XYZ file of C-alpha atoms in Angstrom:
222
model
C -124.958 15.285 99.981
C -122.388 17.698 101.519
C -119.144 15.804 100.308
C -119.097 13.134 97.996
C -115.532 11.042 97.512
C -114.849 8.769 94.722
C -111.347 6.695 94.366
C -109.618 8.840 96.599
C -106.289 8.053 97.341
C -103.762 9.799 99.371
C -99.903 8.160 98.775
C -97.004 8.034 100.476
C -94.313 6.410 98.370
C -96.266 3.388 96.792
C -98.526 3.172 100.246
C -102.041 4.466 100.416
C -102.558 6.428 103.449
C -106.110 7.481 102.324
C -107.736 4.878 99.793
C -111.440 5.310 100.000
C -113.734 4.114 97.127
C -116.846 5.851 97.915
C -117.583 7.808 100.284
C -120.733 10.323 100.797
C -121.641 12.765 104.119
C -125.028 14.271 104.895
C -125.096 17.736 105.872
C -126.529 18.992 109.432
C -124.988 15.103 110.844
C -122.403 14.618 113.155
C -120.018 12.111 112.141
C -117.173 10.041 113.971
C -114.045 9.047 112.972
C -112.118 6.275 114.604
C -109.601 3.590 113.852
C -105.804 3.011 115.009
C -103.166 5.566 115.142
C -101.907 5.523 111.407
C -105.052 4.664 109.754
C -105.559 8.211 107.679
C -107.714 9.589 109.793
C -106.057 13.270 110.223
C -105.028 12.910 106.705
C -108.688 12.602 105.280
C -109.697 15.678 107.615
C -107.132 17.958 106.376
C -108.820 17.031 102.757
C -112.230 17.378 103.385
C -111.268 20.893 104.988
C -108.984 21.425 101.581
C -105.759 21.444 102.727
C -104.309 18.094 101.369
C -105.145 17.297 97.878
C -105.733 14.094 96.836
C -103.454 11.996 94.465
C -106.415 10.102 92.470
C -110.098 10.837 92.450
C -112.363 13.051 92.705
C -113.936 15.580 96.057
C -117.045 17.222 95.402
C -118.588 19.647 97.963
C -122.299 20.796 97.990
C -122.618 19.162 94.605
C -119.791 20.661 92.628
C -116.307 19.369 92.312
C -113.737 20.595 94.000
C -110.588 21.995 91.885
C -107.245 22.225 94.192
C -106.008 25.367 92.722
C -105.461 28.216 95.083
C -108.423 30.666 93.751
C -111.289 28.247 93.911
C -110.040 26.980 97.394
C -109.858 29.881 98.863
C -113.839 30.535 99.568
C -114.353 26.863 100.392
C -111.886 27.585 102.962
C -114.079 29.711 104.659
C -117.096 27.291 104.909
C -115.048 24.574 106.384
C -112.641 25.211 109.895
C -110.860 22.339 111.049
C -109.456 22.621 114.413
C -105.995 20.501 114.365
C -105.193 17.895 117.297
C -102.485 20.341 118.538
C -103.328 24.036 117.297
C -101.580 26.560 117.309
C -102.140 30.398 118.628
C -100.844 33.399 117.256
C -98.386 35.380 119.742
C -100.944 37.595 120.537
C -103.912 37.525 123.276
C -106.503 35.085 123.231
C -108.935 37.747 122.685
C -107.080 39.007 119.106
C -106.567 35.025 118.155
C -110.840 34.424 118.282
C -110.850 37.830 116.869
C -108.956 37.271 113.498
C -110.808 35.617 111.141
C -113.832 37.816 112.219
C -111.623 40.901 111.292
C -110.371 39.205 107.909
C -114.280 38.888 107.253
C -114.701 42.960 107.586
C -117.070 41.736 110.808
C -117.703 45.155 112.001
C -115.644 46.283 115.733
C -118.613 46.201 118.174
C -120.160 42.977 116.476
C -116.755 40.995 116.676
C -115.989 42.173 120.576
C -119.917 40.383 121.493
C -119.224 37.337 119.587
C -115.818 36.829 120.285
C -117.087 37.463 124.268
C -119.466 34.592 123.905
C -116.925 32.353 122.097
C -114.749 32.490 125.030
C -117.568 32.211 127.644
C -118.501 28.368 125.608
C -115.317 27.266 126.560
C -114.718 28.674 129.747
C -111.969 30.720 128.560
C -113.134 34.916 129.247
C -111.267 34.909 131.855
C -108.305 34.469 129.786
C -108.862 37.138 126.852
C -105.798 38.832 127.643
C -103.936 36.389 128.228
C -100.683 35.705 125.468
C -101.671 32.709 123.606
C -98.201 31.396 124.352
C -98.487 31.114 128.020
C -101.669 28.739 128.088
C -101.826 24.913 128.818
C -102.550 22.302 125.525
C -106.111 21.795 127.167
C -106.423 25.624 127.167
C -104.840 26.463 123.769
C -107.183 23.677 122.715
C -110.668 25.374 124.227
C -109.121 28.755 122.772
C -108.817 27.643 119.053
C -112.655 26.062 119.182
C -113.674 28.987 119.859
C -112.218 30.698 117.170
C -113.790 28.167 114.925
C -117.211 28.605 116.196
C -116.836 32.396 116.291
C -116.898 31.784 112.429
C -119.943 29.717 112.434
C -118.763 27.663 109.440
C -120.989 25.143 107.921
C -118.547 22.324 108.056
C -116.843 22.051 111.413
C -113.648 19.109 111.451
C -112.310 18.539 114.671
C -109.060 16.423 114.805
C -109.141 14.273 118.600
C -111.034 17.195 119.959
C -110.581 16.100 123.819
C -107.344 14.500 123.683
C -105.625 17.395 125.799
C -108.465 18.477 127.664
C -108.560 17.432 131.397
C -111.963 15.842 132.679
C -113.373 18.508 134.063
C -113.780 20.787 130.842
C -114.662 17.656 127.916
C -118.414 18.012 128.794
C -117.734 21.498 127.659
C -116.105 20.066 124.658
C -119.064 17.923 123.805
C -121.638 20.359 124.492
C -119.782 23.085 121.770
C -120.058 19.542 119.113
C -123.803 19.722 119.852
C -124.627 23.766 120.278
C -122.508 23.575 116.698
C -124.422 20.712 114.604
C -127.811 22.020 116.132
C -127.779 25.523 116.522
C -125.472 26.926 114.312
C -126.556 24.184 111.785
C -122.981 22.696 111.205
C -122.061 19.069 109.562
C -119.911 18.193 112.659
C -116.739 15.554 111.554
C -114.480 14.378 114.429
C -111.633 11.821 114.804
C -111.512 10.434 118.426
C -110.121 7.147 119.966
C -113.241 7.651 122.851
C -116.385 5.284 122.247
C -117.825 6.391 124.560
C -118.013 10.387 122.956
C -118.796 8.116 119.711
C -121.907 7.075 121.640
C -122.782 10.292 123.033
C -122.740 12.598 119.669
C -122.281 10.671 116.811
C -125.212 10.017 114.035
C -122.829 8.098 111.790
C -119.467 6.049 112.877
C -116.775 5.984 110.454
C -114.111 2.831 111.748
C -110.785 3.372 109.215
C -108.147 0.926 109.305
C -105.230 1.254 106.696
C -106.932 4.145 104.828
C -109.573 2.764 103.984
C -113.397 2.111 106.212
C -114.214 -1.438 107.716
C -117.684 0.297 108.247
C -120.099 2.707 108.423
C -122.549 2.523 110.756
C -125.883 4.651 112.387
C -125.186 5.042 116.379
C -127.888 5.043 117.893
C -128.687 7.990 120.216
């Protein structure tokens, strides 16, 4: 198993906002997310991508479990990318934002300027490389931060209402990238969405969360 969660809670006050008794994910799946507004969802994505710690339990990851301090996070970190529901760009092109986290991995110059090229050509977006981050729509700065996720080719790829700003025209983009990313870059694929019907298009496994904690999981059928 990739992840494996055991009496995790997440509290606000005295209210559980993630309360999950067992929980385990496959790796190389693509797994769903749904449920209400409030449920937990974004909450349990930013702590499988180890950015929200939880109060009681335990997280293991490939096996091993996972210790919140600062110097054992830090090379999970780079396994895992989650892609928040409203991300945010440097104030720099859209070129140097898919370009960063190549250059903090010591990719060398000529390497990063052909993958960060075909980043931006998945979503539609070379046309924009030097363009300011700040002057691009949500459905833009959306395409624009995917790609800096993929450029990364993480093993873990968390997507937080992936095509909530994107207009109708570029979500079959969108669900393409889920797909090119579980099956040919070999990522485990997580994403919360409020769409069945992209639940029914990608999803192996469907995760329904209601108060912080799952109603049921369930195999979609593909």
């Amino acid at each position: 198993m990739l992840y494996e969660l055991d009496g995790v809670k997440r509290l606000h006050g005295e209210r559980a906002i993630v309360d999950i008794e067992q929980l385990a994910i496959e790796t190389g799946k693509i797994y769903a997310l749904t449920g209400p507004n409030g449920a937990g969802k974004t909450t349990l994505l930013q702590m499988l991508a180890f950015l929200e710690r939880p109060d009681t339990g335990t997280i293991k990851f490939a096996g091993e479990s996972v210790d919140f301090c600062e110097k054992h996070l830090r090379p999970l970190r780079r396994r895992v990318v989650l892609v928040d529901q409203q991300p945010i760009l440097f104030s720099m092109s859209v070129f140097a934002n898919v370009e960063l986290p190549l250059k903090l991995r010591n990719v060398k110059s000529a390497e990063r300027k052909v993958s960060v090229e075909n980043a931006l050509r998945q979503v539609d977006m070379l046309a924009f490389a030097e363009a300011m981050g700040g002057r691009l729509s949500g459905g833009e700065i959306q395409r624009v931060a995917l790609a800096r996720a993929l450029v990364c080719r993480p093993e873990v790829l968390l997507l937080d209402e992936p095509t909530s700003n994107i207009d109708k025209q570029h979500q079959p983009i969108i669900e393409d990238l889920i797909r090119i990313a579980n099956s040919d870059y070999k990522a485990t694929v997580i994403f919360s969405t409020h769409s069945m019907p992209l639940v029914e298009k990608l999803a192996d496994w469907h995760l329904l969360m209601e108060a912080g904690k799952f109603n049921s999981l369930r195999v979609t059928e593909r």
